[in-house]
């Protein structure tokens, strides 16, 4: 099966945006979106993790876990498939966790201020359902190639970064807005997130 990779990227970033359309990765979206700089740093970290995770999980799934090419055991002189395909969730989470540890160590050395700003949300990328969601969608897409997996992952991560940075910009402006006391903080942030989600519905007809 051949794919138009530009449309794959556009679909993942805008049409099927993980935050606005699939509602995955909401935890860092709300927790690390108070400042544009912090939000952008989280977006870059997530992009790096998703891009590598998409490639590595694709190779692990198709080269190791699938029964047709995976592990075999010799029983009575016959090769019996171990059928370990069902372990994909565990394998994917372990891969993502290892990549997050790498990103965490890199940021701690290269950008301590960003590392402190991200706080607990950086290691939480390990359990970010958006990262795992990308790898599972890649696995379940019929005929998905390594290139498709990487481009779909990068597109999803770019969409994540665009939305979280835009939302951070809105929240920075809201800090200076005359908002009723009962709506300040998370209530107005949730209202703004809902309006952004409605706005992203405008991309639904972009790709047929």
Short mmCIF file of C-alpha atoms in Angstrom, two decimals:
data_model
loop_
_atom_site.label_atom_id
_atom_site.label_comp_id
_atom_site.label_asym_id
_atom_site.label_seq_id
_atom_site.Cartn_x
_atom_site.Cartn_y
_atom_site.Cartn_z
CA UNK A 1 0.00 0.00 0.00
CA UNK A 2 1.36 3.43 -0.96
CA UNK A 3 0.79 6.57 1.10
CA UNK A 4 0.83 10.25 0.31
CA UNK A 5 3.21 11.20 3.10
CA UNK A 6 2.37 14.89 2.97
CA UNK A 7 -1.29 14.07 3.62
CA UNK A 8 -0.27 11.64 6.37
CA UNK A 9 1.68 14.45 8.07
CA UNK A 10 -1.14 16.99 7.58
CA UNK A 11 -3.74 14.57 8.87
CA UNK A 12 -1.75 13.73 12.01
CA UNK A 13 -0.89 17.37 12.76
CA UNK A 14 -4.22 19.09 12.08
CA UNK A 15 -7.14 16.92 11.03
CA UNK A 16 -6.67 14.18 13.65
CA UNK A 17 -4.76 16.26 16.17
CA UNK A 18 -4.15 14.18 19.27
CA UNK A 19 -5.09 16.95 21.69
CA UNK A 20 -7.97 18.61 19.87
CA UNK A 21 -9.57 15.63 18.11
CA UNK A 22 -8.52 12.50 20.01
CA UNK A 23 -8.12 14.14 23.44
CA UNK A 24 -4.89 12.29 24.20
CA UNK A 25 -2.03 13.87 26.16
CA UNK A 26 -4.29 16.26 28.08
CA UNK A 27 -2.19 16.05 31.28
CA UNK A 28 0.92 17.87 29.94
CA UNK A 29 -1.34 20.04 27.78
CA UNK A 30 -2.92 21.56 30.89
CA UNK A 31 0.07 21.25 33.19
CA UNK A 32 2.90 22.70 31.07
CA UNK A 33 1.05 25.38 29.13
CA UNK A 34 1.37 28.38 31.43
CA UNK A 35 4.44 29.76 29.64
CA UNK A 36 5.24 29.63 25.92
CA UNK A 37 8.90 28.76 26.52
CA UNK A 38 8.05 25.79 28.73
CA UNK A 39 5.31 24.62 26.37
CA UNK A 40 7.68 24.75 23.40
CA UNK A 41 10.31 22.80 25.35
CA UNK A 42 7.77 20.10 26.17
CA UNK A 43 6.69 20.01 22.52
CA UNK A 44 10.28 19.52 21.32
CA UNK A 45 10.86 16.77 23.91
CA UNK A 46 7.63 14.99 22.91
CA UNK A 47 8.52 15.32 19.21
CA UNK A 48 11.91 13.72 19.77
CA UNK A 49 10.42 10.87 21.83
CA UNK A 50 7.56 10.19 19.41
CA UNK A 51 9.79 10.25 16.32
CA UNK A 52 12.24 7.74 17.77
CA UNK A 53 9.51 5.66 19.42
CA UNK A 54 7.60 5.40 16.13
CA UNK A 55 10.66 4.04 14.34
CA UNK A 56 11.86 1.70 17.09
CA UNK A 57 8.43 0.26 17.93
CA UNK A 58 7.73 -0.38 14.24
CA UNK A 59 10.95 -2.36 13.92
CA UNK A 60 10.41 -4.26 17.18
CA UNK A 61 6.83 -5.15 16.29
CA UNK A 62 7.49 -6.26 12.71
CA UNK A 63 10.90 -7.87 13.25
CA UNK A 64 10.41 -9.52 16.63
CA UNK A 65 6.83 -9.70 17.90
CA UNK A 66 4.90 -10.80 14.82
CA UNK A 67 4.39 -14.61 14.77
CA UNK A 68 5.42 -14.85 11.11
CA UNK A 69 8.91 -13.45 11.78
CA UNK A 70 9.24 -13.61 15.57
CA UNK A 71 10.62 -16.06 18.07
CA UNK A 72 10.30 -19.83 17.66
CA UNK A 73 10.83 -22.82 19.94
CA UNK A 74 11.94 -26.30 18.95
CA UNK A 75 9.42 -28.83 20.26
CA UNK A 76 9.71 -32.42 19.10
CA UNK A 77 11.79 -31.38 16.12
CA UNK A 78 9.13 -28.88 14.95
CA UNK A 79 9.36 -25.10 15.06
CA UNK A 80 6.55 -23.65 17.16
CA UNK A 81 5.88 -19.92 17.10
CA UNK A 82 5.93 -18.35 20.56
CA UNK A 83 3.17 -15.90 19.51
CA UNK A 84 4.43 -12.92 21.49
CA UNK A 85 2.53 -10.32 19.46
CA UNK A 86 0.25 -9.65 22.43
CA UNK A 87 3.24 -8.19 24.33
CA UNK A 88 3.33 -5.11 22.10
CA UNK A 89 1.92 -2.79 24.79
CA UNK A 90 4.60 -3.77 27.29
CA UNK A 91 7.34 -3.58 24.66
CA UNK A 92 6.18 -0.16 23.45
CA UNK A 93 6.01 1.27 26.98
CA UNK A 94 9.51 0.00 27.78
CA UNK A 95 10.87 1.59 24.59
CA UNK A 96 9.15 4.91 25.34
CA UNK A 97 10.41 4.86 28.95
CA UNK A 98 14.00 4.33 27.78
CA UNK A 99 13.75 7.21 25.30
CA UNK A 100 12.27 9.52 27.93
CA UNK A 101 15.16 8.73 30.27
CA UNK A 102 17.55 9.70 27.50
CA UNK A 103 15.74 13.02 26.91
CA UNK A 104 15.63 13.71 30.64
CA UNK A 105 19.39 13.20 31.03
CA UNK A 106 20.09 15.34 27.96
CA UNK A 107 17.95 18.26 29.17
CA UNK A 108 19.37 18.03 32.69
CA UNK A 109 22.86 18.56 31.26
CA UNK A 110 22.14 20.96 28.39
CA UNK A 111 19.25 23.08 29.72
CA UNK A 112 18.83 22.90 33.53
CA UNK A 113 16.31 25.76 33.56
CA UNK A 114 14.02 24.02 31.07
CA UNK A 115 14.51 20.74 32.94
CA UNK A 116 13.33 22.39 36.17
CA UNK A 117 10.42 24.13 34.39
CA UNK A 118 9.10 20.87 32.98
CA UNK A 119 9.36 19.25 36.40
CA UNK A 120 7.34 16.09 36.91
CA UNK A 121 5.77 16.39 33.45
CA UNK A 122 9.01 15.37 31.73
CA UNK A 123 9.18 11.83 33.17
CA UNK A 124 5.40 11.67 32.73
CA UNK A 125 5.99 11.57 28.95
CA UNK A 126 6.54 7.85 29.64
CA UNK A 127 2.86 7.51 30.53
CA UNK A 128 1.65 10.13 28.05
CA UNK A 129 -1.14 8.33 26.22
CA UNK A 130 -0.46 10.43 23.10
CA UNK A 131 3.00 8.85 22.69
CA UNK A 132 1.68 5.33 23.19
CA UNK A 133 -1.36 6.16 21.05
CA UNK A 134 0.83 7.07 18.06
CA UNK A 135 2.73 3.78 18.23
CA UNK A 136 -0.47 1.73 18.56
CA UNK A 137 -2.14 3.57 15.64
CA UNK A 138 0.96 2.92 13.53
CA UNK A 139 0.75 -0.76 14.42
CA UNK A 140 -2.94 -1.00 13.55
CA UNK A 141 -2.68 0.88 10.23
CA UNK A 142 -2.86 -1.63 7.38
CA UNK A 143 0.26 -1.64 5.24
CA UNK A 144 2.09 0.85 7.48
CA UNK A 145 5.76 1.13 6.54
CA UNK A 146 8.64 2.43 8.63
CA UNK A 147 8.44 5.75 6.74
CA UNK A 148 4.69 6.00 7.39
CA UNK A 149 5.21 5.33 11.10
CA UNK A 150 7.88 8.00 11.47
CA UNK A 151 6.03 10.66 9.44
CA UNK A 152 2.74 9.96 11.21
CA UNK A 153 4.53 10.17 14.55
CA UNK A 154 6.34 13.40 13.70
CA UNK A 155 3.11 14.91 12.35
CA UNK A 156 1.27 14.04 15.55
CA UNK A 157 4.10 15.52 17.63
CA UNK A 158 4.20 18.72 15.56
CA UNK A 159 0.43 19.04 16.01
CA UNK A 160 0.90 18.54 19.75
CA UNK A 161 3.57 21.27 19.82
CA UNK A 162 1.48 23.73 17.78
CA UNK A 163 -1.54 23.33 20.04
CA UNK A 164 0.30 23.47 23.36
CA UNK A 165 2.26 26.59 22.30
CA UNK A 166 -0.91 28.34 21.06
CA UNK A 167 -2.67 27.40 24.28
CA UNK A 168 0.25 28.72 26.35
CA UNK A 169 0.01 32.02 24.47
CA UNK A 170 -3.70 32.22 25.25
CA UNK A 171 -3.12 31.44 28.93
CA UNK A 172 -0.44 34.12 29.18
CA UNK A 173 -2.91 36.67 27.79
CA UNK A 174 -5.63 35.44 30.15
CA UNK A 175 -3.42 36.28 33.12
CA UNK A 176 -3.96 39.97 32.31
CA UNK A 177 -7.62 39.70 31.32
CA UNK A 178 -10.48 40.93 33.49
CA UNK A 179 -12.02 37.56 34.31
CA UNK A 180 -14.61 36.91 37.04
CA UNK A 181 -12.97 35.36 40.09
CA UNK A 182 -14.85 32.06 39.83
CA UNK A 183 -13.47 31.48 36.31
CA UNK A 184 -9.82 32.25 37.03
CA UNK A 185 -7.24 29.49 36.74
CA UNK A 186 -8.28 26.11 35.38
CA UNK A 187 -11.97 26.96 34.69
CA UNK A 188 -11.13 29.60 32.07
CA UNK A 189 -8.28 27.40 30.76
CA UNK A 190 -10.73 24.54 30.18
CA UNK A 191 -13.16 26.90 28.44
CA UNK A 192 -10.34 28.15 26.19
CA UNK A 193 -9.29 24.55 25.44
CA UNK A 194 -12.87 23.70 24.47
CA UNK A 195 -13.06 26.67 22.11
CA UNK A 196 -9.73 25.64 20.54
CA UNK A 197 -11.08 22.14 20.02
CA UNK A 198 -14.14 23.57 18.26
CA UNK A 199 -11.85 25.70 16.08
CA UNK A 200 -9.85 22.61 15.07
CA UNK A 201 -13.07 21.00 13.82
CA UNK A 202 -12.64 23.32 10.84
CA UNK A 203 -9.81 21.05 9.62
CA UNK A 204 -12.06 17.97 9.47
CA UNK A 205 -13.00 18.50 5.82
CA UNK A 206 -9.45 19.31 4.73
CA UNK A 207 -8.63 15.72 3.71
CA UNK A 208 -11.23 13.46 2.11
#
